[in-house]
Coordinates of C-alpha atoms and ligand atoms in Angstrom, one line a residue:
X1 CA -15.8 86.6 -114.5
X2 CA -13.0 85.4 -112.9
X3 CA -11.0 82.7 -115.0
X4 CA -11.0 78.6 -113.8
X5 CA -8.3 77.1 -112.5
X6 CA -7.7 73.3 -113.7
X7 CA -5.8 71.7 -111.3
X8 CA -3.7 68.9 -113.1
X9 CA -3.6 65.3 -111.5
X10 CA -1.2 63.1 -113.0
X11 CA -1.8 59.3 -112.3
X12 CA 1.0 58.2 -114.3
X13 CA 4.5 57.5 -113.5
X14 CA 6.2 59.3 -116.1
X15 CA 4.5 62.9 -115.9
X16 CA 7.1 65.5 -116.5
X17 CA 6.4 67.4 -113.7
X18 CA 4.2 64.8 -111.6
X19 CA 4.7 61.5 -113.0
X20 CA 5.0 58.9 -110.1
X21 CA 4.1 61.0 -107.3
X22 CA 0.3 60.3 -107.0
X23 CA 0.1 56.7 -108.6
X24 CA -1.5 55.4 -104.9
X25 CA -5.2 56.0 -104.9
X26 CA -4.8 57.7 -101.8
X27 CA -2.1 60.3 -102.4
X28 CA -3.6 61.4 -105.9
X29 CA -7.3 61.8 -104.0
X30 CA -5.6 63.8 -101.2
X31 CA -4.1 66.0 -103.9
X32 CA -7.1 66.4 -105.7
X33 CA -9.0 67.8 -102.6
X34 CA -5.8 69.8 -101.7
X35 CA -6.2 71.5 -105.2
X36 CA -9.8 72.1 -104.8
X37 CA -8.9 73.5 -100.9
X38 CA -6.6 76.0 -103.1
X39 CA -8.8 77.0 -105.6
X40 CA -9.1 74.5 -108.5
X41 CA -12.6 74.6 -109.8
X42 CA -11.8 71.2 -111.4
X43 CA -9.6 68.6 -111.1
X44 CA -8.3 67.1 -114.5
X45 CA -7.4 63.7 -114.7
X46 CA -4.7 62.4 -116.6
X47 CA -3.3 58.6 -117.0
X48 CA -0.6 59.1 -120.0
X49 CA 2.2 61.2 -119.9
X50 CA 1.9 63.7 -123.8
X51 CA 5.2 64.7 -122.3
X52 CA 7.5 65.3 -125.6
X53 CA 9.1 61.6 -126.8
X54 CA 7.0 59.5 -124.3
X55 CA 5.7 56.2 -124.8
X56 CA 2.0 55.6 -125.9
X57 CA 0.4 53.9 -122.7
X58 CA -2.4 50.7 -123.6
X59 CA -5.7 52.1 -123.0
X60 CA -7.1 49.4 -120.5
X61 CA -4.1 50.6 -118.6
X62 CA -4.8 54.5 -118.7
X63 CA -8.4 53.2 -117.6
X64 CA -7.6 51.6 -114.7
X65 CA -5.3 54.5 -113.6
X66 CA -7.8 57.2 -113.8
X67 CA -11.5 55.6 -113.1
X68 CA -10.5 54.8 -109.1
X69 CA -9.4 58.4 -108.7
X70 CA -12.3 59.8 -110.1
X71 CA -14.9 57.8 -108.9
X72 CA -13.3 58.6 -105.5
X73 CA -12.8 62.7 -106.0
X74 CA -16.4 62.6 -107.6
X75 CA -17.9 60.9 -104.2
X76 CA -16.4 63.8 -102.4
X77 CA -17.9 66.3 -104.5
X78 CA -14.8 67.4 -106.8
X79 CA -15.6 68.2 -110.5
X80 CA -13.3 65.9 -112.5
X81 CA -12.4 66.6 -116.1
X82 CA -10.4 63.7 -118.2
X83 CA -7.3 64.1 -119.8
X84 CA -7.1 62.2 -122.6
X85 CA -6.7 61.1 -126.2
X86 CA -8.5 57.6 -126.4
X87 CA -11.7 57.2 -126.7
X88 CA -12.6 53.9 -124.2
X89 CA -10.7 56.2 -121.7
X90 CA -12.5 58.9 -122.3
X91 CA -16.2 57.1 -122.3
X92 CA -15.3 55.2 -119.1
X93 CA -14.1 58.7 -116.9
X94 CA -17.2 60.2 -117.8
X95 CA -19.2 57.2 -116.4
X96 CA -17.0 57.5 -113.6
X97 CA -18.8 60.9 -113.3
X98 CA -16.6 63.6 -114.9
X99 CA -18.1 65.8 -116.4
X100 CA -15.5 67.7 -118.5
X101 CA -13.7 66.1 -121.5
X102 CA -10.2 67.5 -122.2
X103 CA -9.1 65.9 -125.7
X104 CA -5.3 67.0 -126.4
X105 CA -6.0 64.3 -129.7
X106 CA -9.3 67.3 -130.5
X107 CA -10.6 64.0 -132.1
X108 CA -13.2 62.8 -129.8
X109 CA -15.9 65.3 -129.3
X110 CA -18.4 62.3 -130.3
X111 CA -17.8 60.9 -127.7
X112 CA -18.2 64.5 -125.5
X113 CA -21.6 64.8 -127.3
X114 CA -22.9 60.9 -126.8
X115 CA -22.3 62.0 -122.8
X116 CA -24.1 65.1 -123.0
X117 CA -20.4 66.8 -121.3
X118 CA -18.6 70.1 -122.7
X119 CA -15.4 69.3 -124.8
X120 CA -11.7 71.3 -125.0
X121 CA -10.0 71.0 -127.7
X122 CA -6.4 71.0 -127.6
X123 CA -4.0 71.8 -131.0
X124 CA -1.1 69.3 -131.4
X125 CA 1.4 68.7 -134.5
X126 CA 1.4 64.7 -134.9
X127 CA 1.7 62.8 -131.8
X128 CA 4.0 63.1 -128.3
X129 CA 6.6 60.7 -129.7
X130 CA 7.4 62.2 -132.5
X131 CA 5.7 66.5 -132.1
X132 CA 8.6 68.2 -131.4
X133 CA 11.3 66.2 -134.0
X134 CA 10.8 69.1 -136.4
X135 CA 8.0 71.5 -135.8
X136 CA 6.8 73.4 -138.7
X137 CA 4.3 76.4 -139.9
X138 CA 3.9 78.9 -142.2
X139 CA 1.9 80.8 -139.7
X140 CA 1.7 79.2 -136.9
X141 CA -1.4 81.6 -135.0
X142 CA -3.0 81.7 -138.0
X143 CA -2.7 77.2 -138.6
X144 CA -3.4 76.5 -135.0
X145 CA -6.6 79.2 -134.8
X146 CA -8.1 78.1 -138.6
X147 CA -7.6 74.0 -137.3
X148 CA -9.2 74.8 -133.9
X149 CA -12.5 76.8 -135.2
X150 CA -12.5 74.2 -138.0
X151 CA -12.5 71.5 -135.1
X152 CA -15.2 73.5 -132.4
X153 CA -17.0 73.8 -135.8
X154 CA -17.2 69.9 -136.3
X155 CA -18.6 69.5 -132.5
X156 CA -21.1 71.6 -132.7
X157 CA -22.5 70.2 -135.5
X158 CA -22.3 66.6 -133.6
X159 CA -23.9 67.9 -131.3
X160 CA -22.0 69.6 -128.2
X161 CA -23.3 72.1 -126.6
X162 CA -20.6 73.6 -124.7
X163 CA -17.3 73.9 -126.8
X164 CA -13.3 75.0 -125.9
X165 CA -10.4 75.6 -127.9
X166 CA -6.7 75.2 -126.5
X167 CA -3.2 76.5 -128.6
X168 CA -1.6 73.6 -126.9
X169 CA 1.4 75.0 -125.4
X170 CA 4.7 72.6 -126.6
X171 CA 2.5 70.0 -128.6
X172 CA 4.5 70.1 -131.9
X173 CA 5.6 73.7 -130.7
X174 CA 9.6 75.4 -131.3
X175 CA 10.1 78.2 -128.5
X176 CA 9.1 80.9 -131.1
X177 CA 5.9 78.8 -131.8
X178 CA 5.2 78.9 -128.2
X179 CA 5.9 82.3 -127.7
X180 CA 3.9 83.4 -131.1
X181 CA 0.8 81.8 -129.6
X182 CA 1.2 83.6 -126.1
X183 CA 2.0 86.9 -127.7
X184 CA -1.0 86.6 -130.5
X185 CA -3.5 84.7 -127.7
X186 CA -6.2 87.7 -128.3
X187 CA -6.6 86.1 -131.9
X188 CA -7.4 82.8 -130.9
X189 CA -9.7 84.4 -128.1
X190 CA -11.3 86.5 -130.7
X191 CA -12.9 83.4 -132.1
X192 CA -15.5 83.9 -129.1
X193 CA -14.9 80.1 -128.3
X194 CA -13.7 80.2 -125.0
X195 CA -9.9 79.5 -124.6
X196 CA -8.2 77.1 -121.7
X197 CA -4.1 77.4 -121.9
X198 CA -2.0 75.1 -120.2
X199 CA 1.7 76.5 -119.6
X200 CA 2.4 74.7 -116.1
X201 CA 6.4 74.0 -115.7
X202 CA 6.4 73.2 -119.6
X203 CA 9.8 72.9 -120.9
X204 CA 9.8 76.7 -123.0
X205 CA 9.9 78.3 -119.4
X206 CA 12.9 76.1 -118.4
X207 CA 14.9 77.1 -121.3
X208 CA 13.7 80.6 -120.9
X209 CA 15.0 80.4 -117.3
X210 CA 18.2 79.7 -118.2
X211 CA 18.0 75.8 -117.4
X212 CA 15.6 75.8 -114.9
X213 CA 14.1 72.1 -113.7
X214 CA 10.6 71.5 -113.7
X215 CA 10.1 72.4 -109.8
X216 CA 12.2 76.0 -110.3
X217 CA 9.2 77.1 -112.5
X218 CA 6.5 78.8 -110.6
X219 CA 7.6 82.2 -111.1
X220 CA 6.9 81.6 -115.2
X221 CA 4.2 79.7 -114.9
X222 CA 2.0 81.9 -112.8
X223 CA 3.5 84.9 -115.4
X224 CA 2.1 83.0 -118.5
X225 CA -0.9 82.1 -116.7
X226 CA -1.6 85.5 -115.7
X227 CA -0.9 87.2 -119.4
X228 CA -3.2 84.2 -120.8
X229 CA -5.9 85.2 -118.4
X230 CA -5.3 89.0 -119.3
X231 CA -5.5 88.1 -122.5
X232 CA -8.9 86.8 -122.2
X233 CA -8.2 82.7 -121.9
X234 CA -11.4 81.6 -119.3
X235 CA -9.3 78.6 -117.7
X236 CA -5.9 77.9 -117.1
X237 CA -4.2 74.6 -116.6
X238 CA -1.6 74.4 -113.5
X239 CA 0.1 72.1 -111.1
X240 CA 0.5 75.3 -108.7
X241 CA -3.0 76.2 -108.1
X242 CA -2.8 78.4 -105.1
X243 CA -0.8 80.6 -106.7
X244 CA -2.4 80.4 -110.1
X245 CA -5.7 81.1 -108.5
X246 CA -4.5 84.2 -106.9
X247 CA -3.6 85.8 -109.9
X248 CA -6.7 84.6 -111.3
X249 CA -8.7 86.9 -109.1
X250 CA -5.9 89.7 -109.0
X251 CA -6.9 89.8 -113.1
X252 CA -10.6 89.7 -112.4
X253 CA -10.0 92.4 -110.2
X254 CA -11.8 90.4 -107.4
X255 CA -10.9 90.9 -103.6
X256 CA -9.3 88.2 -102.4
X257 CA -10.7 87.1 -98.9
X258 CA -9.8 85.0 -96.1
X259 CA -6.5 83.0 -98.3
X260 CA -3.5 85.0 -97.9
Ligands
HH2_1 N1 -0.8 69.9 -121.4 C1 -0.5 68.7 -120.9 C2 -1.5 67.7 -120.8 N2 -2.8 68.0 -121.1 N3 -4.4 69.6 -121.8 C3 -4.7 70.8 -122.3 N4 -6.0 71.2 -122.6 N5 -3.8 71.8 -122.4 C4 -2.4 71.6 -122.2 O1 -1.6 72.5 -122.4 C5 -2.1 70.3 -121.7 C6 -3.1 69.3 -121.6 C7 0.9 68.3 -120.6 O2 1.2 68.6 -119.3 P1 1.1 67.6 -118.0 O3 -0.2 67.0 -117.9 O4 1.5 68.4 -116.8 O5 2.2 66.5 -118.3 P2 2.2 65.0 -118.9 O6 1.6 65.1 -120.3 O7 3.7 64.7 -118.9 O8 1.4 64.1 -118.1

């Protein structure tokens, strides 16, 4: 099957890659339906920056970023997942109508089972202010795959039918962390719990790139996307979503019609 693109909507102003850009209501809905014109299958939702060091955001504000956006996508017909790690945020985008809950905290699948709505996952080391200080593991494929079957574990017995798991990509993550997890991916894959990654212009492929700012990352980002999918991961997470979703079908071998 080919792999799912995630197209990632920032509503916040401090996004690393996004932030500001689609705080109006209008510009962040016309980018949502521009995704979904390029091949998103979703559109995830996001109202605080998890960007290394940033500051924690009040959840009634988080909420009132994200619920107009969705409500609006949602009325147009675009699946909406939420990105989030609080749980009144959470509870009020999925009565907004998405349908997906993307948990970078992997704390709140109650809440994913109360709504009847499939849950992801995501591994992080502490918290954005303080994750990359001073990153540590003894293994760090083996800690992140043993804490994220331990977590799809919990969910399922509270109840959610339709578990996924995440490495989380520069949560609490050196370079070689990063690059462990990417190399290693088929063992977090071969838990049979399917895998979303989320490499989009993160800050590993800058350094790799010799300095490269966050809008001189395509190139890397399409590369790790591809190896993740190639790998077996059955969504990916990206701000370039045309592009992404063409080398989603080049790796599910599927001809590509009508989009060049
Ligand atoms: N990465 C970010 C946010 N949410 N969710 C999942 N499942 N996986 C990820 O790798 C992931 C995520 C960080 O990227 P972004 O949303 O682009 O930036 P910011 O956190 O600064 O808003």
């Amino acid at each position: 099957m080919t792999p799912a693109v995630m197209g990632i909507l920032n509503v916040t102003p401090d996004s690393f890659s996004d932030g500001g850009r689609y705080a109006d209501l209008d510009a962040a809905v016309a980018r949502g339906l521009a995704m979904v014109e390029e091949g998103a299958a979703l559109v995830d939702v996001g109202g605080e920056s998890t960007r290394p060091g940033a500051t924690p955001v009040e959840p009634s504000v988080e909420r009132d970023r994200v619920v107009p956006v969705i409500e609006a996508l949602v009325a147009a017909g675009v699946r909406c997942s939420i990105d989030t790690r609080h749980a009144s945020v959470a509870e009020a985008a999925l009565g907004a109508g998405a349908t997906l809950l993307n948990d970078v905290s992997a704390s709140l699948h109650g809440v994913a089972a109360a709504a009847g709505v499939p849950w992801v996952a995501m591994h992080m080391l502490g918290d954005p202010l303080t994750m990359q200080a001073d990153p540590r593991y003894d293994d760090v494929v083996a800690e992140v795959r043993a804490f994220l079957v331990a977590r799809a574990d919990a969910a399922r017995a509270a109840g959610v039918d339709e578990v996924w798991i995440d490495p989380g990509i520069g949560f609490g993550k050196t370079m070689a962390h990063n690059l462990a997890l990417l190399a290693r991916l088929d063992t977090i894959v071969g838990t049979g719990v399917p895998v979303v990654v989320g490499t989009s212009r993160k800050g590993f492929l800058g350094t790799l790139l010799g300095g490269a700012p966050v809008d001189d990352r395509l190139e890397g980002s399409v590369a790790t996307a591809t190896w993740a999918m190639w790998q077996g991961a059955s969504m990916v997470r990206a701000h370039d979503v045309r592009a992404t979703a063409h080398a989603a079908r080049v790796v599910a071998g599927e001809i590509v019609k009508g989009s060049h």
